[in-house]
Coordinates of N, CA, C and O in Angstrom, one line a residue:
X1 N 1.2 -0.9 0.0 CA 0.2 0.3 0.2 C 1.1 1.0 0.2 O 2.1 1.2 0.8
X2 N 0.6 2.2 -0.1 CA 1.6 3.3 -0.9 C 0.6 4.5 -0.1 O -0.6 4.4 -0.1
X3 N 2.0 5.4 0.5 CA 0.9 6.3 1.4 C 1.8 7.7 1.0 O 2.5 7.9 0.4
X4 N 0.9 8.6 1.1 CA 2.0 10.2 0.6 C 2.3 10.7 2.7 O 1.6 11.0 3.0
X5 N 3.2 11.2 2.3 CA 4.1 11.9 3.6 C 3.8 13.0 3.5 O 3.6 13.7 2.6
X6 N 2.4 13.1 4.8 CA 2.3 15.1 5.1 C 3.5 15.4 5.7 O 3.1 16.6 6.1
X7 N 4.1 15.0 6.5 CA 5.2 15.8 6.7 C 7.0 14.9 6.7 O 6.5 13.6 6.1
X8 N 7.5 15.6 6.0 CA 8.7 14.9 5.9 C 9.0 14.3 6.8 O 9.2 14.2 8.1
X9 N 10.2 13.0 5.6 CA 10.8 12.1 7.2 C 11.7 12.4 7.8 O 12.9 13.1 6.6
X10 N 12.2 12.2 8.6 CA 14.0 12.7 9.4 C 14.8 12.6 8.2 O 15.2 11.7 8.1
X11 N 15.5 13.6 7.8 CA 16.7 13.6 7.0 C 16.8 13.2 5.5 O 17.2 13.1 4.5
X12 N 15.0 13.5 4.9 CA 15.0 12.8 3.6 C 13.8 13.7 3.1 O 12.7 13.4 3.0
X13 N 13.8 15.1 3.1 CA 13.1 16.4 3.0 C 12.8 16.3 1.2 O 10.9 16.5 1.3
X14 N 13.5 15.1 0.2 CA 13.0 15.1 -0.7 C 11.7 14.6 -1.1 O 11.5 14.3 -1.6
X15 N 11.3 13.1 -0.2 CA 10.3 11.8 0.1 C 9.2 12.1 0.3 O 8.9 13.1 1.0
X16 N 8.3 11.9 -1.1 CA 7.0 12.8 -0.8 C 5.9 11.6 -0.7 O 4.8 11.2 -0.2
X17 N 6.2 9.9 -1.0 CA 5.4 8.7 -0.6 C 6.0 7.1 -0.6 O 7.7 7.2 -1.2
X18 N 5.6 6.8 0.1 CA 6.5 5.6 0.5 C 5.5 4.2 0.4 O 4.7 4.5 0.0
X19 N 6.1 3.3 -0.1 CA 5.6 2.3 0.0 C 5.4 1.2 1.4 O 6.6 0.9 1.7
X20 N 4.4 0.3 1.9 CA 4.4 -0.3 3.4 C 4.5 -1.6 2.7 O 3.2 -2.0 1.9
X21 N 5.5 -2.6 2.9 CA 4.8 -4.3 2.3 C 5.6 -4.8 3.6 O 6.2 -4.7 4.2
X22 N 4.1 -5.6 3.6 CA 4.2 -6.7 4.7 C 5.3 -7.7 5.0 O 5.8 -8.2 4.1
X23 N 6.2 -8.2 5.9 CA 7.0 -9.0 6.0 C 6.7 -10.4 6.9 O 6.8 -11.4 5.9
X24 N 5.9 -9.7 7.9 CA 5.4 -11.2 8.5 C 4.4 -10.2 9.8 O 4.3 -8.8 9.4
X25 N 4.1 -10.9 10.7 CA 3.7 -10.2 11.9 C 3.9 -8.8 12.7 O 3.7 -8.1 13.4
X26 N 5.2 -8.8 12.5 CA 6.2 -8.3 13.3 C 6.9 -6.6 12.0 O 7.3 -5.7 13.2
X27 N 7.8 -7.5 11.4 CA 9.0 -6.4 10.5 C 7.2 -6.2 9.0 O 6.7 -7.1 8.4
X28 N 7.4 -4.7 8.6 CA 8.2 -4.8 7.0 C 8.5 -4.1 6.5 O 9.4 -3.6 7.4
X29 N 8.6 -3.6 5.0 CA 10.0 -2.5 4.7 C 9.3 -1.5 4.4 O 7.8 -1.7 3.6
X30 N 10.0 -0.1 4.5 CA 9.1 1.3 3.5 C 10.0 1.4 2.7 O 11.1 1.9 3.3
X31 N 9.5 1.6 1.3 CA 10.5 2.1 0.8 C 9.6 3.5 0.0 O 8.4 3.6 -0.3
X32 N 10.8 4.4 -0.2 CA 10.6 5.2 -1.7 C 9.9 4.7 -2.4 O 10.5 4.0 -3.2
X33 N 9.3 5.6 -2.6 CA 8.1 5.1 -4.0 C 9.6 6.3 -5.3 O 9.4 7.3 -5.1
X34 N 9.8 5.4 -6.0 CA 11.0 6.0 -6.9 C 12.7 6.3 -6.0 O 12.6 5.1 -5.4
X35 N 13.2 7.4 -6.3 CA 14.4 7.4 -5.4 C 15.0 7.6 -4.3 O 14.1 8.5 -4.0
X36 N 15.2 7.0 -3.3 CA 15.5 7.1 -2.2 C 15.9 5.8 -1.2 O 15.4 5.1 -1.8
X37 N 14.8 6.4 0.5 CA 15.2 5.0 1.1 C 14.5 4.1 1.6 O 13.4 4.2 0.8
X38 N 15.2 2.9 1.9 CA 14.1 2.2 2.4 C 14.5 1.8 4.0 O 15.8 1.8 4.1
X39 N 13.5 1.7 4.4 CA 13.7 1.1 6.1 C 12.7 -0.4 6.5 O 12.3 -0.8 5.6
X40 N 13.3 -1.5 7.0 CA 13.2 -2.0 8.0 C 12.1 -1.7 8.8 O 12.9 -0.2 10.2
X41 N 10.6 -1.4 9.4 CA 10.1 -1.3 10.5 C 9.4 -2.4 11.7 O 9.3 -3.4 10.7
X42 N 8.8 -1.9 12.1 CA 9.0 -2.8 13.5 C 7.3 -2.7 13.8 O 7.1 -1.2 15.0
X43 N 6.3 -3.2 14.3 CA 5.1 -3.8 15.5 C 5.7 -2.9 16.9 O 5.9 -4.3 17.5
X44 N 5.5 -1.2 17.4 CA 6.2 -1.3 18.2 C 5.1 -2.7 19.6 O 5.7 -2.9 20.7
X45 N 4.0 -2.9 19.4 CA 3.3 -3.2 20.6 C 3.5 -5.1 20.3 O 2.6 -5.6 21.5
X46 N 4.2 -5.3 19.7 CA 4.9 -6.7 19.4 C 5.8 -7.2 20.8 O 6.2 -8.3 21.0
X47 N 6.2 -5.6 21.4 CA 7.1 -5.7 22.1 C 6.8 -5.2 23.6 O 7.7 -5.8 24.4
X48 N 6.8 -4.5 23.4 CA 6.2 -3.9 24.9 C 4.8 -2.6 25.0 O 3.8 -2.3 23.5
X49 N 5.2 -2.1 26.1 CA 3.6 -0.9 25.9 C 4.2 0.1 25.4 O 5.2 0.5 25.9
X50 N 3.0 0.8 25.2 CA 3.9 1.8 23.7 C 2.7 3.0 23.3 O 1.6 1.9 22.8
X51 N 2.8 4.4 24.5 CA 1.5 5.0 23.8 C 1.9 6.4 23.6 O 2.7 6.8 24.6
X52 N 1.4 7.3 23.3 CA 1.5 8.7 22.6 C 0.3 9.0 22.7 O -0.1 8.9 21.9
X53 N 0.6 10.6 22.3 CA -0.7 11.1 21.8 C -0.6 11.5 21.2 O 0.8 12.7 20.5
X54 N -1.0 12.2 19.7 CA -0.9 12.5 17.9 C -1.2 14.1 18.8 O -2.2 14.4 18.9
X55 N -0.3 14.8 18.0 CA -0.6 16.2 18.0 C -2.1 16.5 17.1 O -2.7 16.2 16.3
X56 N -2.6 17.3 17.8 CA -3.9 17.6 17.0 C -3.8 18.4 15.2 O -4.4 18.2 14.5
X57 N -2.4 19.3 15.5 CA -2.0 19.9 13.7 C -1.7 18.2 13.4 O -2.2 18.7 12.0
X58 N -1.2 17.4 13.7 CA -0.9 16.2 12.5 C -1.9 15.8 12.7 O -2.9 15.1 11.6
X59 N -3.4 15.6 14.0 CA -4.8 14.9 13.4 C -5.4 15.4 12.0 O -5.8 15.0 11.2
X60 N -5.0 16.6 12.4 CA -6.0 17.8 11.3 C -5.5 17.3 9.8 O -6.2 17.7 8.9
X61 N -3.7 17.2 9.7 CA -2.7 17.3 8.5 C -3.4 16.2 8.0 O -3.9 16.1 6.9
X62 N -3.4 15.3 8.7 CA -3.7 13.2 8.1 C -5.4 13.1 8.3 O -4.5 11.8 7.7
X63 N -6.0 13.7 8.5 CA -7.0 14.4 8.3 C -7.9 13.1 9.2 O -8.7 11.9 9.1
X64 N -7.8 12.5 10.9 CA -7.6 11.4 11.5 C -8.7 12.4 12.4 O -8.4 12.7 13.1
X65 N -9.7 11.1 12.8 CA -10.4 11.2 13.5 C -10.6 10.2 14.2 O -10.4 8.9 14.0
X66 N -11.3 9.6 15.4 CA -11.7 8.9 16.4 C -11.9 7.8 16.3 O -11.3 6.5 16.1
X67 N -12.5 7.3 14.2 CA -12.8 6.6 13.7 C -11.7 5.8 13.2 O -11.7 4.9 12.3
X68 N -10.5 7.0 12.6 CA -9.6 6.2 11.5 C -8.8 5.2 12.0 O -8.8 4.7 13.2
X69 N -8.7 4.4 10.9 CA -7.7 2.9 10.7 C -6.7 3.4 10.8 O -6.0 4.0 10.2
X70 N -5.2 3.3 11.7 CA -4.2 3.7 12.3 C -3.3 2.6 12.4 O -3.3 1.9 13.2
X71 N -1.5 2.7 11.9 CA -0.9 1.9 11.8 C 0.4 2.6 12.1 O 0.2 3.9 12.3
X72 N 0.9 2.1 13.6 CA 2.3 2.6 14.3 C 3.4 1.9 14.1 O 3.2 1.0 14.2
X73 N 3.9 2.1 13.7 CA 5.5 1.7 13.2 C 6.9 2.4 13.7 O 6.9 3.5 13.9
X74 N 7.9 1.9 14.3 CA 9.2 2.1 14.4 C 10.6 1.3 13.2 O 10.1 1.0 13.4
X75 N 11.4 2.9 12.9 CA 12.3 2.2 12.1 C 12.7 1.3 13.0 O 13.5 2.3 14.2
X76 N 14.0 0.2 12.4 CA 14.7 -0.7 13.4 C 15.8 -0.4 12.1 O 15.9 0.0 11.3
X77 N 17.3 -0.3 13.1 CA 18.8 -0.1 12.3 C 18.6 -2.0 12.4 O 19.1 -2.2 13.5
X78 N 19.0 -2.6 11.6 CA 19.5 -3.9 11.5 C 21.1 -4.2 11.4 O 21.2 -3.5 11.2
X79 N 21.3 -5.0 12.0 CA 22.2 -5.7 12.7 C 22.9 -7.1 12.2 O 21.6 -7.8 12.0
X80 N 23.7 -8.0 12.4 CA 23.7 -9.2 12.6 C 25.0 -9.2 13.7 O 25.3 -8.5 13.7
X81 N 24.2 -10.4 14.6 CA 22.8 -10.8 14.4 C 22.0 -9.8 14.7 O 22.1 -8.7 15.2
X82 N 20.8 -10.5 14.5 CA 19.7 -9.2 15.0 C 19.3 -8.7 16.5 O 19.3 -8.0 16.7
X83 N 19.9 -9.8 17.5 CA 19.7 -9.4 18.4 C 20.7 -8.4 18.5 O 20.2 -7.1 19.9
X84 N 21.6 -7.7 18.0 CA 22.4 -6.2 17.7 C 21.5 -4.5 17.3 O 21.8 -4.0 17.5
X85 N 20.2 -5.2 16.9 CA 19.5 -4.7 16.0 C 19.2 -3.3 17.1 O 19.0 -4.2 18.2
X86 N 18.7 -1.9 16.1 CA 18.3 -1.1 17.1 C 16.7 -0.3 16.5 O 16.4 -0.4 15.6
X87 N 15.6 0.2 17.8 CA 14.8 0.2 17.6 C 14.7 2.5 18.0 O 15.0 2.6 19.3
X88 N 13.8 3.1 16.7 CA 14.0 4.1 17.3 C 12.6 4.2 18.0 O 11.5 4.4 16.9
X89 N 12.2 4.4 19.3 CA 11.1 4.2 19.7 C 10.0 6.0 20.3 O 9.4 6.6 20.6
X90 N 11.5 7.0 19.5 CA 11.1 8.4 19.8 C 10.0 9.0 18.4 O 9.7 10.0 19.2
X91 N 10.9 8.0 17.5 CA 9.9 8.9 16.0 C 9.6 8.2 15.7 O 9.7 7.8 14.6
X92 N 8.0 7.6 16.4 CA 7.2 6.8 15.9 C 6.5 7.0 13.9 O 6.6 8.4 13.8
X93 N 6.0 5.8 13.7 CA 5.7 6.8 12.0 C 4.5 6.4 12.5 O 4.0 5.3 12.6
X94 N 3.5 7.0 11.7 CA 2.1 6.6 11.7 C 1.4 7.0 10.6 O 1.9 7.8 9.5
X95 N 0.6 5.4 10.2 CA -0.6 5.4 8.7 C -2.1 5.5 9.1 O -2.1 4.6 10.4
X96 N -2.1 6.4 8.7 CA -3.5 6.8 8.0 C -3.6 5.6 7.0 O -3.6 6.1 5.8
X97 N -4.9 4.8 7.3 CA -4.9 3.4 6.0 C -6.0 4.1 5.4 O -6.4 3.2 4.1
X98 N -7.0 4.8 5.9 CA -8.3 5.3 5.3 C -8.2 6.3 4.4 O -9.1 5.8 3.5
X99 N -6.5 7.3 4.3 CA -6.8 8.0 3.3 C -5.1 8.0 2.8 O -5.1 9.1 2.0
X100 N -4.4 6.8 2.8 CA -3.0 6.6 2.8 C -2.4 7.5 2.9 O -1.8 8.1 1.8
X101 N -2.5 8.1 3.7 CA -1.0 9.4 4.4 C -0.8 8.7 5.9 O -1.0 7.7 6.5
X102 N 0.4 10.0 5.8 CA 1.6 9.0 7.0 C 2.6 9.8 6.8 O 2.9 10.7 6.3
X103 N 3.4 10.0 8.5 CA 3.4 10.7 8.8 C 4.7 10.4 10.0 O 4.7 9.4 11.0
X104 N 5.8 11.3 10.6 CA 6.5 10.8 11.4 C 6.2 12.3 12.4 O 6.3 13.2 11.7
X105 N 6.8 11.5 13.2 CA 6.4 12.9 15.1 C 8.1 12.2 15.4 O 8.6 11.3 16.3
X106 N 8.0 13.3 16.7 CA 9.0 13.1 17.7 C 8.1 13.4 19.2 O 7.3 14.2 19.1
X107 N 8.3 12.3 19.5 CA 7.5 11.8 20.9 C 8.8 13.2 22.4 O 9.9 12.8 22.6
X108 N 8.5 13.9 22.6 CA 9.3 14.2 23.5 C 8.3 14.2 24.8 O 8.0 13.6 25.5
X109 N 9.6 14.3 26.0 CA 9.4 14.5 27.4 C 9.2 12.7 28.0 O 8.4 12.8 28.9
X110 N 9.6 11.7 27.1 CA 9.2 10.6 27.6 C 10.7 9.8 28.1 O 11.5 8.9 26.9
X111 N 10.8 9.6 29.1 CA 12.7 9.3 29.2 C 12.1 7.8 29.3 O 13.6 6.8 28.8
X112 N 10.8 6.9 29.1 CA 10.8 5.5 28.8 C 10.6 5.3 27.3 O 11.0 3.8 26.9
X113 N 11.2 6.2 26.3 CA 11.4 5.6 24.7 C 12.5 6.5 24.9 O 13.2 7.1 24.9
X114 N 13.8 5.5 23.6 CA 14.8 5.9 23.6 C 15.0 5.8 21.7 O 13.8 5.1 21.0
X115 N 15.8 6.1 21.5 CA 16.4 6.7 19.8 C 17.3 5.8 19.6 O 16.9 5.2 18.1
X116 N 17.8 4.4 20.4 CA 18.1 3.7 19.2 C 18.1 2.8 20.8 O 19.0 1.7 21.3
X117 N 17.4 1.6 20.8 CA 16.6 1.0 22.0 C 16.7 -0.6 21.2 O 16.6 -0.3 20.4
X118 N 18.2 -1.4 22.1 CA 18.3 -2.1 21.4 C 17.2 -4.1 21.3 O 16.3 -3.2 22.5
X119 N 17.1 -4.4 20.2 CA 15.7 -5.1 20.0 C 15.7 -6.2 21.2 O 15.4 -7.0 22.5
X120 N 17.2 -6.6 21.5 CA 17.7 -7.8 23.2 C 16.5 -7.8 24.6 O 16.3 -8.6 24.6
X121 N 16.8 -6.3 24.7 CA 16.4 -5.9 25.6 C 14.5 -6.1 25.7 O 13.8 -7.0 26.6
X122 N 14.3 -7.1 24.8 CA 12.5 -7.1 24.5 C 12.2 -8.5 23.7 O 11.6 -9.1 24.0
X123 N 13.9 -9.9 23.6 CA 13.5 -10.6 23.1 C 12.7 -11.6 24.0 O 13.4 -11.6 25.3
X124 N 12.4 -12.7 24.1 CA 11.8 -13.6 25.0 C 12.6 -14.8 25.8 O 13.4 -15.0 25.0
X125 N 13.0 -14.4 26.4 CA 14.3 -15.6 27.8 C 15.3 -14.5 27.9 O 16.3 -15.1 28.4
X126 N 15.2 -13.5 27.5 CA 16.1 -12.3 27.7 C 16.2 -12.0 29.5 O 14.8 -11.1 30.1
X127 N 17.0 -12.1 30.5 CA 16.8 -11.2 31.5 C 17.1 -10.6 32.1 O 17.0 -10.0 33.3
X128 N 17.4 -9.8 30.9 CA 18.1 -7.5 31.1 C 17.2 -7.4 31.0 O 16.8 -6.2 30.9
X129 N 15.7 -8.1 30.8 CA 14.5 -7.4 30.1 C 13.6 -7.4 31.0 O 14.0 -7.3 32.2

């Protein structure tokens, strides 16, 4: 499914359209339509408690209502082995599947969210998580 960016992705101001491709229940691929970046993204709810408020200005920009069908994902930096991969919980991606729009926001003032949290912290059987 393709999405129009309503705000630029951090560091990628010229990207205006992205395609979301499901890999499995947790991982997806987000690729620029045309020339541009691609990312592995992850469903944060499969790993941890995760909630934040979407600013009203962004809700208006994306046409978000209480009935909107939203998807929330986080960018993951893949490493080998996968346990060394990190997740950015500070800058989630929001997708409105009703009108195919998306945006990235920055969550301020949340000490419980890191910009490069190791996925190993959330893997089952990890005594440190």
